[in-house]
PDB file of C-alpha atoms in Angstrom:
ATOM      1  CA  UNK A   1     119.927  87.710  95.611  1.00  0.00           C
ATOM      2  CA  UNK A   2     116.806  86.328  93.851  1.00  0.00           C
ATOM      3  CA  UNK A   3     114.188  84.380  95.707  1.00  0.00           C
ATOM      4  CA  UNK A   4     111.247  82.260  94.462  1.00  0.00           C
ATOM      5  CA  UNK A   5     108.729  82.105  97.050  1.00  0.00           C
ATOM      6  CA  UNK A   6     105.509  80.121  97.637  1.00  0.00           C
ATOM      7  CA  UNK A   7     102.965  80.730 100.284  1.00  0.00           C
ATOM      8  CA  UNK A   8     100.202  78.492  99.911  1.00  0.00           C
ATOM      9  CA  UNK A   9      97.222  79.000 102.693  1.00  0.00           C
ATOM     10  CA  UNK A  10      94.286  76.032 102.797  1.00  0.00           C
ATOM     11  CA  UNK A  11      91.182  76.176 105.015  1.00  0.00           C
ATOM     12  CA  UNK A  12      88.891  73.456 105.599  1.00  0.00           C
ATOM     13  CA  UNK A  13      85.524  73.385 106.925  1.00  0.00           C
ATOM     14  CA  UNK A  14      83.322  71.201 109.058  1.00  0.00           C
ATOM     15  CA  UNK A  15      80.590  72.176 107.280  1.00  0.00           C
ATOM     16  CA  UNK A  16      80.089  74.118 103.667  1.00  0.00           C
ATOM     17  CA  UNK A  17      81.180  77.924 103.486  1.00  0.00           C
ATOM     18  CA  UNK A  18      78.003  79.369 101.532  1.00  0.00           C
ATOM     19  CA  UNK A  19      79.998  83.058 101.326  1.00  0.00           C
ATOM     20  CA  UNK A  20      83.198  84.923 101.618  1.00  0.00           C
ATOM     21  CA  UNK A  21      84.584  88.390 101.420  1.00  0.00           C
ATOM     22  CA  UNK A  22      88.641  88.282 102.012  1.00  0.00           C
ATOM     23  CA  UNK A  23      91.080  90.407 101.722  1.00  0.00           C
ATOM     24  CA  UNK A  24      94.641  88.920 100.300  1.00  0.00           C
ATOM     25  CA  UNK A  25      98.280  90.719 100.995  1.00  0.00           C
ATOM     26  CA  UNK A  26     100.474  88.399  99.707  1.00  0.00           C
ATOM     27  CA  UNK A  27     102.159  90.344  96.663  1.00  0.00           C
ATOM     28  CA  UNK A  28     105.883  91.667  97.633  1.00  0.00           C
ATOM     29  CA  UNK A  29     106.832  95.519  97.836  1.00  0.00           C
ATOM     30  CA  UNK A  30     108.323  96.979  95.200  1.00  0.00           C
ATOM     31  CA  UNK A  31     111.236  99.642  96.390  1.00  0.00           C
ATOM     32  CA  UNK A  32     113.768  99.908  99.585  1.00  0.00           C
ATOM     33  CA  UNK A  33     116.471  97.395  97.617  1.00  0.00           C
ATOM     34  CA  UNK A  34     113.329  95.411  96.387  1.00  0.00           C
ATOM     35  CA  UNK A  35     112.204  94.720  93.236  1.00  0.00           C
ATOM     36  CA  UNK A  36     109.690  92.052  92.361  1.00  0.00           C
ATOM     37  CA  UNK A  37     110.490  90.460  88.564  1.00  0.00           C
ATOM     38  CA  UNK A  38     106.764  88.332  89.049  1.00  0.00           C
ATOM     39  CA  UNK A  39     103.870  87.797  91.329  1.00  0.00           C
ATOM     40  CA  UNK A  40     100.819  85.919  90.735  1.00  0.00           C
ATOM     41  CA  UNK A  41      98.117  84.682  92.847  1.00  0.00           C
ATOM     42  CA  UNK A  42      95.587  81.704  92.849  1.00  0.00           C
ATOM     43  CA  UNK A  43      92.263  80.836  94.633  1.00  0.00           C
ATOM     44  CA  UNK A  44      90.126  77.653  94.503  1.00  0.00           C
ATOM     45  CA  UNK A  45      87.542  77.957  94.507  1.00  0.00           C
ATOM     46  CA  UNK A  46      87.552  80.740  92.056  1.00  0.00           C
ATOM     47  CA  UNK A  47      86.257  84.334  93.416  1.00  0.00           C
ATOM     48  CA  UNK A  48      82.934  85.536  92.115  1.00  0.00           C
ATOM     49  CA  UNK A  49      84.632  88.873  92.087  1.00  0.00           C
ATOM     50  CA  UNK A  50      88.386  90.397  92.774  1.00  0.00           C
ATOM     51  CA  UNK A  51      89.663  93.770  92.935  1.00  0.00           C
ATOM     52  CA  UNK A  52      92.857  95.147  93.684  1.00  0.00           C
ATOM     53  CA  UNK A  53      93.528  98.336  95.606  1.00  0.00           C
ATOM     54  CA  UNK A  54      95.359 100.014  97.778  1.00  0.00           C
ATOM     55  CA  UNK A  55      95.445 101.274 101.427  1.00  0.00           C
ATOM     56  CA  UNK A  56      96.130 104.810 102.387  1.00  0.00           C
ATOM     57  CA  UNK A  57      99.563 103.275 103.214  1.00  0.00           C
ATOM     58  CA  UNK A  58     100.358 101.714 100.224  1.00  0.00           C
ATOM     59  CA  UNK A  59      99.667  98.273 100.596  1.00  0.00           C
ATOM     60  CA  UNK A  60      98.700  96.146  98.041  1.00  0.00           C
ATOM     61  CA  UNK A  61      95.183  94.207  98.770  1.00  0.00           C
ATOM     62  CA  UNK A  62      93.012  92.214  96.669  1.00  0.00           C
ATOM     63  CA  UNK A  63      89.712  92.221  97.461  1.00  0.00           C
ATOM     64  CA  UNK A  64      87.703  88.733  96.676  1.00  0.00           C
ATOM     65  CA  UNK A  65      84.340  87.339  97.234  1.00  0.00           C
ATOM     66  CA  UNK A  66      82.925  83.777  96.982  1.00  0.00           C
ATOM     67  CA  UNK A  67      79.291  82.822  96.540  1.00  0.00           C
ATOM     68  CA  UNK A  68      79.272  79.113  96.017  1.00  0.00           C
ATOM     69  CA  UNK A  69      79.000  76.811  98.903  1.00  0.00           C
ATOM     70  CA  UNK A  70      83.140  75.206  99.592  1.00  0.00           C
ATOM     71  CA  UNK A  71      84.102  72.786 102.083  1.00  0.00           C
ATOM     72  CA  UNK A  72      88.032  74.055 101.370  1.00  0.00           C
ATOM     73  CA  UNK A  73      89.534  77.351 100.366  1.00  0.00           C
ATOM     74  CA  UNK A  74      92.753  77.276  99.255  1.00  0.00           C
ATOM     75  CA  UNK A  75      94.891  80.594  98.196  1.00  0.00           C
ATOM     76  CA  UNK A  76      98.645  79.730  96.685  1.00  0.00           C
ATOM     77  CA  UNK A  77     100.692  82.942  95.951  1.00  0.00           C
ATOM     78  CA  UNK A  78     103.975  82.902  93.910  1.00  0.00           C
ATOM     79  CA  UNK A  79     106.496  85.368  93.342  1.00  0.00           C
ATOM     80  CA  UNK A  80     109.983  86.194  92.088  1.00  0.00           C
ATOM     81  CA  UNK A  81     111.922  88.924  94.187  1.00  0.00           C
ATOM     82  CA  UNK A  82     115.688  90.350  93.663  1.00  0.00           C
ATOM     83  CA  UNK A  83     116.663  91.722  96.663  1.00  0.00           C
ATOM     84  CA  UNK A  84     119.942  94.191  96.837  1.00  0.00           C
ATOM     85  CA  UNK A  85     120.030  96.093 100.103  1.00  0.00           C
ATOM     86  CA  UNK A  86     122.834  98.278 101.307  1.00  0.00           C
ATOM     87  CA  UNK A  87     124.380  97.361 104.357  1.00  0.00           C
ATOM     88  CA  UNK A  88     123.109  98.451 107.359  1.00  0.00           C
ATOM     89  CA  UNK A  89     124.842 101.078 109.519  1.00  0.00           C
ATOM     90  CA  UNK A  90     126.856 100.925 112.683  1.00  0.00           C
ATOM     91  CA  UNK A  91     124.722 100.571 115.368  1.00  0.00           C
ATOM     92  CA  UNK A  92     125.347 104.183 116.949  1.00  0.00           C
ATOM     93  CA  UNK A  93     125.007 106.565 113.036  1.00  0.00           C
ATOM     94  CA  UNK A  94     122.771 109.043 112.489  1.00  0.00           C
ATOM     95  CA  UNK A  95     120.887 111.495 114.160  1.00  0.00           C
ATOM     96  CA  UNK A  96     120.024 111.573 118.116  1.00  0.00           C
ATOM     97  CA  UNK A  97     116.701 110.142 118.716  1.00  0.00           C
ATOM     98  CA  UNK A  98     115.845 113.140 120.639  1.00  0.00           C
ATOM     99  CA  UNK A  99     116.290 115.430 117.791  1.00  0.00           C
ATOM    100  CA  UNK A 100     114.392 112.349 115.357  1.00  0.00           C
ATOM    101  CA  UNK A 101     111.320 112.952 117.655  1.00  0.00           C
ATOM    102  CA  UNK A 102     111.114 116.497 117.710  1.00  0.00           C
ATOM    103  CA  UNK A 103     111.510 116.790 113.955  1.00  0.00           C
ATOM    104  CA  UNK A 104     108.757 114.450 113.283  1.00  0.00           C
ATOM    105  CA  UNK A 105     106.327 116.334 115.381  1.00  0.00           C
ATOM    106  CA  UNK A 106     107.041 119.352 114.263  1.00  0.00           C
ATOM    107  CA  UNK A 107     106.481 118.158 110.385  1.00  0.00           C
ATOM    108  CA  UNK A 108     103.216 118.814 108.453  1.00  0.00           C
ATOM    109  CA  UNK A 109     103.890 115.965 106.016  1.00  0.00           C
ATOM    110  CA  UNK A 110     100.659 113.631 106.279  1.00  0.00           C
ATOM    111  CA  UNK A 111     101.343 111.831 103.299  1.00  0.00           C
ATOM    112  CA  UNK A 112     100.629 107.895 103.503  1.00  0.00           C
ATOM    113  CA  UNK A 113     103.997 106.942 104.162  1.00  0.00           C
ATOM    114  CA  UNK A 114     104.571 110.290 106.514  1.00  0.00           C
ATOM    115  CA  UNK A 115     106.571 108.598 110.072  1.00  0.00           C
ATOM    116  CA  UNK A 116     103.882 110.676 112.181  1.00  0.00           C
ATOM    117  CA  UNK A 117     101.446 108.556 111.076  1.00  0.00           C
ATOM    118  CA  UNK A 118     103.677 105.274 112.647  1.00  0.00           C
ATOM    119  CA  UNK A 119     103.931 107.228 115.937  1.00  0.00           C
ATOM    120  CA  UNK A 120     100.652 107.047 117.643  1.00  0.00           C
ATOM    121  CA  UNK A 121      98.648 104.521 119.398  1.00  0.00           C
ATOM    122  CA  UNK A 122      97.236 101.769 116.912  1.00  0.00           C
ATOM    123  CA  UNK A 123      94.698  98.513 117.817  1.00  0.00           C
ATOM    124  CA  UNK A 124      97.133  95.974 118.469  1.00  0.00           C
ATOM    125  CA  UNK A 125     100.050  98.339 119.928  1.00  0.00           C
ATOM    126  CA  UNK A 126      98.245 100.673 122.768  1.00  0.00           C
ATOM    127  CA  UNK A 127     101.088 102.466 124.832  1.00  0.00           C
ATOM    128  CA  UNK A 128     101.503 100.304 127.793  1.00  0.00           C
ATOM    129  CA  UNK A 129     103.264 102.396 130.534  1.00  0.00           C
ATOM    130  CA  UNK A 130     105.550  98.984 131.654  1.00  0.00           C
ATOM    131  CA  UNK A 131     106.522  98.580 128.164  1.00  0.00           C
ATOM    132  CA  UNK A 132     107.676 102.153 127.541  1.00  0.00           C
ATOM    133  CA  UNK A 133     109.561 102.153 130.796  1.00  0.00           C
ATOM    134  CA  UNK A 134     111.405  98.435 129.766  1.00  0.00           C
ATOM    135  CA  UNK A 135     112.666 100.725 126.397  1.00  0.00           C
ATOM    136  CA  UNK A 136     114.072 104.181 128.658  1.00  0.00           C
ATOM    137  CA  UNK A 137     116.875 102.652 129.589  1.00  0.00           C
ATOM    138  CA  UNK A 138     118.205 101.926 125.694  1.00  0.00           C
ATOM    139  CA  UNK A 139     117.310 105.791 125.078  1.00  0.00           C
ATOM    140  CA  UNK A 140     119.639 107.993 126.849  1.00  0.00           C
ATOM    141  CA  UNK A 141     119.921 111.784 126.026  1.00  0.00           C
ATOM    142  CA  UNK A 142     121.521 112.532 122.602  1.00  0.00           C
ATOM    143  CA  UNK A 143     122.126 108.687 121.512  1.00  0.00           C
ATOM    144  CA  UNK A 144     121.293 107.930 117.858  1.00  0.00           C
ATOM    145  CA  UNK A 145     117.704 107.040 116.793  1.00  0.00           C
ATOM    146  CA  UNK A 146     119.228 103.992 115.518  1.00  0.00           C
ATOM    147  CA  UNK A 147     121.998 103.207 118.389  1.00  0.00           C
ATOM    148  CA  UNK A 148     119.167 103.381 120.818  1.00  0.00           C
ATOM    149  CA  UNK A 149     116.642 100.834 118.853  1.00  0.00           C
ATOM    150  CA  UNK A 150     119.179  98.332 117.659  1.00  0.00           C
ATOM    151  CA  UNK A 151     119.975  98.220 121.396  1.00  0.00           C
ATOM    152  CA  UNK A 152     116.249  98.218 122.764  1.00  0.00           C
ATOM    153  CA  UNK A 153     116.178  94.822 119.987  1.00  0.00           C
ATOM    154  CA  UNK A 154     118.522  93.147 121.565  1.00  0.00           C
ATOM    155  CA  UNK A 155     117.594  93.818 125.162  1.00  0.00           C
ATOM    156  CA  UNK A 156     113.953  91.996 123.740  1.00  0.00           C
ATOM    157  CA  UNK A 157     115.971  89.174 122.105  1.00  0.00           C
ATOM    158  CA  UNK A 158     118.289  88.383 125.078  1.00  0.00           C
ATOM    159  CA  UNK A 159     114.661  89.258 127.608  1.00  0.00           C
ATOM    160  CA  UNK A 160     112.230  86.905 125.671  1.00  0.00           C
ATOM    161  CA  UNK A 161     111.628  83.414 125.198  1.00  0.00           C
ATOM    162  CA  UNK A 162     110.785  82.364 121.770  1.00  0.00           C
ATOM    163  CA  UNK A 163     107.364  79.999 122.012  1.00  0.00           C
ATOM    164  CA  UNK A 164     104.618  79.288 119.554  1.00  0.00           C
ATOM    165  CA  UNK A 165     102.442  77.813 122.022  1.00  0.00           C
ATOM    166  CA  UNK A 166     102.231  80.727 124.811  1.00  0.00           C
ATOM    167  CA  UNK A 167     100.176  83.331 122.633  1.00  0.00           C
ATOM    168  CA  UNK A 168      97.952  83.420 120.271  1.00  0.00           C
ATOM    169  CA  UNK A 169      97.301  86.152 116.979  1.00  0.00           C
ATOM    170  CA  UNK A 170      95.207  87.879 119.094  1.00  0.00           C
ATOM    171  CA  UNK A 171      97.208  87.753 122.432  1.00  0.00           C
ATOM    172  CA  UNK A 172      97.240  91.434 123.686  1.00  0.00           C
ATOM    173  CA  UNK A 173     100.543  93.079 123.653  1.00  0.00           C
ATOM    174  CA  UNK A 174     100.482  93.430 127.713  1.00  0.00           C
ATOM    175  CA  UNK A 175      99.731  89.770 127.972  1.00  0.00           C
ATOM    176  CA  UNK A 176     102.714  89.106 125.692  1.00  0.00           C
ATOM    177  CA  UNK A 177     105.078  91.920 127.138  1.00  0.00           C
ATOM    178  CA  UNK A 178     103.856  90.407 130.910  1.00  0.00           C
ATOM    179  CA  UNK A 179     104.974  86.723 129.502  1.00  0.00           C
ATOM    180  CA  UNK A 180     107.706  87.616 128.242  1.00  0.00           C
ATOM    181  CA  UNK A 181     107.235  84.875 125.553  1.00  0.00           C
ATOM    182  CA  UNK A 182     106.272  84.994 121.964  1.00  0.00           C
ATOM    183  CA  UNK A 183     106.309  84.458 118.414  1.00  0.00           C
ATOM    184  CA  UNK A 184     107.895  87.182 115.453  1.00  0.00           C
ATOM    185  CA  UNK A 185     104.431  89.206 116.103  1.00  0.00           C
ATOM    186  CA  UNK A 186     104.956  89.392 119.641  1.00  0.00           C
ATOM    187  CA  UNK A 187     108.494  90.492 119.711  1.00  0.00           C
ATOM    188  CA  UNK A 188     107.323  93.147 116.765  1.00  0.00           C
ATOM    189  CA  UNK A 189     104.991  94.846 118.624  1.00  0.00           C
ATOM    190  CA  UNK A 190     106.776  95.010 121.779  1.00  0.00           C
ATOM    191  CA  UNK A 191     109.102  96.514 120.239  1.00  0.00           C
ATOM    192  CA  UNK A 192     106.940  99.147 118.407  1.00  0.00           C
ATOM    193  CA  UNK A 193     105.416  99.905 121.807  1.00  0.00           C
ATOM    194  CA  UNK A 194     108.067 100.757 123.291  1.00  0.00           C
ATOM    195  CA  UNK A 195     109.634 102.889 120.198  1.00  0.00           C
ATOM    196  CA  UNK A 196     106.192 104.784 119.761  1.00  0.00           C
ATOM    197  CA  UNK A 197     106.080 105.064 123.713  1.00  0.00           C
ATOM    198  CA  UNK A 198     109.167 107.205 123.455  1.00  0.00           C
ATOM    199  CA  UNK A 199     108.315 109.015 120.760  1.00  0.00           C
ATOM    200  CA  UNK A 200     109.731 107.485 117.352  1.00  0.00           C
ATOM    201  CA  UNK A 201     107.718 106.167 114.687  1.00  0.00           C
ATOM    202  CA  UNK A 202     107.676 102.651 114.026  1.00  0.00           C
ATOM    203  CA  UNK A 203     106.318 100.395 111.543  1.00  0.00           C
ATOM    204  CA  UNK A 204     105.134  96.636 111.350  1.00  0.00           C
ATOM    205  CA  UNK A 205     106.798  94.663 109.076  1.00  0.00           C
ATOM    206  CA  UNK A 206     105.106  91.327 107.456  1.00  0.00           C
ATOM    207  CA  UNK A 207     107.251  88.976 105.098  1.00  0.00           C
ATOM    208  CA  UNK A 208     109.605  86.244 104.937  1.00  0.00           C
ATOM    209  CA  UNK A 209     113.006  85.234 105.890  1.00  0.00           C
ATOM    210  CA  UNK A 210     115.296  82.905 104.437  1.00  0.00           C
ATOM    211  CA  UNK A 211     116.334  79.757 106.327  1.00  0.00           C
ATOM    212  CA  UNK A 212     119.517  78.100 105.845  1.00  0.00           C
ATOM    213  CA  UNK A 213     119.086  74.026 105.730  1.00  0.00           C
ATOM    214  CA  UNK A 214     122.177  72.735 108.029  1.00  0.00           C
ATOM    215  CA  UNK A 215     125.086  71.244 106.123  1.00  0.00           C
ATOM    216  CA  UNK A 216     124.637  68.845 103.904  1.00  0.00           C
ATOM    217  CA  UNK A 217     120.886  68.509 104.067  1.00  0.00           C
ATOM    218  CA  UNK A 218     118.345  69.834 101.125  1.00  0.00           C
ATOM    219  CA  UNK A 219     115.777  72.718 101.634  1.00  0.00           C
ATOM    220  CA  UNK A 220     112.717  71.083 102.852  1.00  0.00           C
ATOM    221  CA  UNK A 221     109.613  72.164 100.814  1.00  0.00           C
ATOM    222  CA  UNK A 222     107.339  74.423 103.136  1.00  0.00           C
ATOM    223  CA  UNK A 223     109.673  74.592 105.922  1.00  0.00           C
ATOM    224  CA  UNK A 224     110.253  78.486 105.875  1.00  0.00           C
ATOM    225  CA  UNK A 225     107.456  80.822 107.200  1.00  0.00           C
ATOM    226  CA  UNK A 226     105.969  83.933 107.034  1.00  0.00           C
ATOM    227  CA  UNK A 227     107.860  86.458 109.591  1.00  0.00           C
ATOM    228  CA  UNK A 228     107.699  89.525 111.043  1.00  0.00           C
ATOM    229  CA  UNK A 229     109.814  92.749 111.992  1.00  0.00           C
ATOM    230  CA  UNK A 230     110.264  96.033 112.730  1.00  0.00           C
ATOM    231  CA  UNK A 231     111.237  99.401 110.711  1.00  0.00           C
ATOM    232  CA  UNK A 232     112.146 102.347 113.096  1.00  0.00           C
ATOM    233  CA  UNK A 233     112.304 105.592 111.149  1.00  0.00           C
ATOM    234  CA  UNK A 234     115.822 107.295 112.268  1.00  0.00           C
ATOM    235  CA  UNK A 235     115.523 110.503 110.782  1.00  0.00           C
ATOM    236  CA  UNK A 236     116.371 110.164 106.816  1.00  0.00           C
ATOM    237  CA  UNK A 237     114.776 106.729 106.315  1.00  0.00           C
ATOM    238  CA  UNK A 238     113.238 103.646 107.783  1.00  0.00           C
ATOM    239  CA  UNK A 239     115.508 101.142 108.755  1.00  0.00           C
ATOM    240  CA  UNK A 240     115.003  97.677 109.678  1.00  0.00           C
ATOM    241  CA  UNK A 241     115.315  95.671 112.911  1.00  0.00           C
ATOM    242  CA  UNK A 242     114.667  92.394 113.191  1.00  0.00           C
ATOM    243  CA  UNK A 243     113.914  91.330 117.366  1.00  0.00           C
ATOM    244  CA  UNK A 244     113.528  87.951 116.664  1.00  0.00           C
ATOM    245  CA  UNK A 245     116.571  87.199 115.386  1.00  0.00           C
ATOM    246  CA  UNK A 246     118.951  90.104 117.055  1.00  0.00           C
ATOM    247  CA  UNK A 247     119.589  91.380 113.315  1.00  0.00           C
ATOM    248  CA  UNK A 248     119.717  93.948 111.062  1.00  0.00           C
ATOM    249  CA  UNK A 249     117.283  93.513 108.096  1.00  0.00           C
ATOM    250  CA  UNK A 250     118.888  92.269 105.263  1.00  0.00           C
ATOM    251  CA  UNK A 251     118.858  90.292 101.743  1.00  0.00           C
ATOM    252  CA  UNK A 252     117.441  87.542 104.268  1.00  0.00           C
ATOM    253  CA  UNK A 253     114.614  89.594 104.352  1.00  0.00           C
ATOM    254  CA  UNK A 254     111.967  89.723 101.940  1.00  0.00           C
ATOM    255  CA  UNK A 255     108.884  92.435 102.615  1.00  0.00           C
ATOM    256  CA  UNK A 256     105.236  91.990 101.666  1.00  0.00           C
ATOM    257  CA  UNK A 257     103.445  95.059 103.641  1.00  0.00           C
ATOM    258  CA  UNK A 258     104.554  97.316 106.003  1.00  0.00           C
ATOM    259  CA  UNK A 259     101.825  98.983 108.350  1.00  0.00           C
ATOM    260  CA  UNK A 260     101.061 100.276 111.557  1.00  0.00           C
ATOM    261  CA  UNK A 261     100.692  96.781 113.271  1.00  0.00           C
ATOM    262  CA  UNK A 262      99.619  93.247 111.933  1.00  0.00           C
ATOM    263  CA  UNK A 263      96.173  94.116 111.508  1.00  0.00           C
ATOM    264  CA  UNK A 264      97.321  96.445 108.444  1.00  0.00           C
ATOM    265  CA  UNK A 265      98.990  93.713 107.374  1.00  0.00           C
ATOM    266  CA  UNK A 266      97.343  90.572 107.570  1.00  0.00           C
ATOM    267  CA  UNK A 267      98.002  88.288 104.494  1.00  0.00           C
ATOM    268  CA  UNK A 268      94.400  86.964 104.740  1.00  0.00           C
ATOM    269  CA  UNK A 269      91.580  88.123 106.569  1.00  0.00           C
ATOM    270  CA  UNK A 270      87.829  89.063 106.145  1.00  0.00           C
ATOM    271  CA  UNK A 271      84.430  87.206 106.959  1.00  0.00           C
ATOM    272  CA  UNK A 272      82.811  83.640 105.918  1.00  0.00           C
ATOM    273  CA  UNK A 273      79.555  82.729 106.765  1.00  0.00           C
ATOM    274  CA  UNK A 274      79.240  79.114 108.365  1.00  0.00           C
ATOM    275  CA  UNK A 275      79.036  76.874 111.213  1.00  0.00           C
ATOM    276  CA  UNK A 276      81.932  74.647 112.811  1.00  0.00           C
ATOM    277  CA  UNK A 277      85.334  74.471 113.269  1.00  0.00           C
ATOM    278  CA  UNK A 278      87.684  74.772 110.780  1.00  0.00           C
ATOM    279  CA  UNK A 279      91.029  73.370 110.261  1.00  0.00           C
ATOM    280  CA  UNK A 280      94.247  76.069 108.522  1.00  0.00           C
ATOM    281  CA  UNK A 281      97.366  74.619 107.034  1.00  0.00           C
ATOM    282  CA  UNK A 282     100.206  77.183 106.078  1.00  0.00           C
ATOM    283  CA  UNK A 283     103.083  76.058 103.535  1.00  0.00           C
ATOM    284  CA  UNK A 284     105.802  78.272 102.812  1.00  0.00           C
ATOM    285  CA  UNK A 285     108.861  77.959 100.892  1.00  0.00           C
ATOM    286  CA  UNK A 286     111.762  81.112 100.551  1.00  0.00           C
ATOM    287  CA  UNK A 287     113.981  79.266  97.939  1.00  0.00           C
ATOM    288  CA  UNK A 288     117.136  81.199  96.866  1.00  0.00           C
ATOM    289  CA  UNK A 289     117.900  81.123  92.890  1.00  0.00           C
ATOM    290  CA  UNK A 290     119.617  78.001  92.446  1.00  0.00           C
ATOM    291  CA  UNK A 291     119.077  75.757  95.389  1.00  0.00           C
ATOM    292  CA  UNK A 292     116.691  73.261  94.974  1.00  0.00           C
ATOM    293  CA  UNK A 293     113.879  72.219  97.426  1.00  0.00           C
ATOM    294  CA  UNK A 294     113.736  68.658  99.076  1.00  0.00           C
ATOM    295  CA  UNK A 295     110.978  66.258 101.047  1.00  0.00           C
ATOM    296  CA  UNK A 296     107.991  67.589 101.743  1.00  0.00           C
ATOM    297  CA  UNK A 297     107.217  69.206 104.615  1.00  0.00           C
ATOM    298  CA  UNK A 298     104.214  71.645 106.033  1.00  0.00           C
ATOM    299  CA  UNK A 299     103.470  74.330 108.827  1.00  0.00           C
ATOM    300  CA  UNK A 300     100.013  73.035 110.150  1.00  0.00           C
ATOM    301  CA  UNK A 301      97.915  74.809 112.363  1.00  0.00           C
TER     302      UNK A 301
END
């Protein structure tokens, strides 16, 4: 499958930005049944400076900063992925998750993308005792790594209530886990917790998902969204688990970054230097090679 995707982020201010350093993670992975034929970003207004590096991890930032005074900042990234995956599993392959955890600790491999380094306590997924003890019950002696986490996914997606408006991006996972409501993020990190909690690494996932229009109706421009998900490493290889959705990760799936929680991952963050509020729309668009968008419409926050 071959996707085109959009993701176009605006900011406007009450009152003139006079500077801005960002940091932009908006460029698809390459690898994992991935492979990204184009990418290009734009920025209004245009950067005094941009670099591109990247993280211990492997994630792909660039670096920008803006020195003249802007009432809107605007950031559109394009891309063209082809995305061939293998199937996933059966639910109950591969090793025992008992024998996954020992392994890992007992490896000297600290290499960025080493699992040990997706196993320990990070700033947006502490080890919450609660959370760790919701996940025991999916984890029973000598059940595969991946049995036991495709189960603990959809014990969160029958447990949780899917809700934009009870959290927030910086909602702690307790607060979220106590709720039991969420968005993508939410469900992510409870699930991480819990993983991590038991002793398997686990990854944050940030990227997009493809929506299917319903019958007979046209893909509405900026309708899709940026998502997020899980990848549980099982012994041989990270594999991915979507709680959101009760799913396997798939050619649906399209990944931009994968970290140790969102704040590896952001797609935009850094620092601007001004006074009042300020207003963020989000437009997205995860168009399959040969369907054709329809009406307009936007994610606004």
């Amino acid at each position: 499958m071959i996707y085109t995707l959009r993701h176009r982020t605006t900011y406007r201010y009450a009152r003139p930005v006079r500077f801005a350093r960002c940091s932009l993670r908006l460029k698809p992975q390459d690898g994992e049944g991935q492979t990204v034929l184009a990418s290009a970003v734009t920025i209004e207004p245009s950067p005094a400076s941009a670099v591109t590096r990247r993280d211990y991890f492997g994630i792909e930032a660039l670096g920008i900063r803006l020195d003249t005074p802007h009432a809107e900042f605007a950031v559109e990234a394009n891309s063209r992925v082809a995305v061939d995956r293998p199937s996933p599993p059966e639910p109950e392959a591969g090793p025992a998750w008992d024998a996954v955890r020992d392994a890992v600790l007992a490896s000297r491999d600290l290499s960025g993308q080493a699992p040990v380094h997706f196993l320990f306590p990070s700033a947006r997924v502490p080890l919450v005792p609660a959370v760790t003890d919701y996940a025991r019950p999916s984890f029973r002696p000598g059940r595969s790594a991946y049995g036991a986490a495709h189960d603990l996914m959809r014990r969160i997606r029958a447990d949780f209530r899917f809700d934009s408006g009870a959290t927030a991006v910086d909602t702690p996972l307790a607060e979220a886990f106590r709720l039991r409501a969420g968005v993508c993020q939410d469900f992510a990190h409870v699930m991480i917790a819990g993983l991590r909690g038991l002793g398997l690494p686990a990854a944050y996932v940030s990227g997009y998902l493809r929506t299917t229009p319903p019958p007979g109706r046209p893909r509405l421009q900026g309708a899709d969204a940026s998502h997020a998900w899980v990848a549980v490493w099982c012994g041989e290889r990270w594999l991915g688990l979507d709680p959101t959705n009760d799913c396997a990760v798939g050619n649906d799936h399209i990944v931009v970054a994968r970290g140790r929680d969102y704040g590896d991952v952001a797609p935009i963050d850094g620092i601007v230097t001004a006074s009042g509020r300020q207003r963020l729309r989000v437009e997205v668009d995860v168009i399959p090679e040969g369907e054709e968008a329809g009406a307009a419409l936007a994610l606004a926050v």
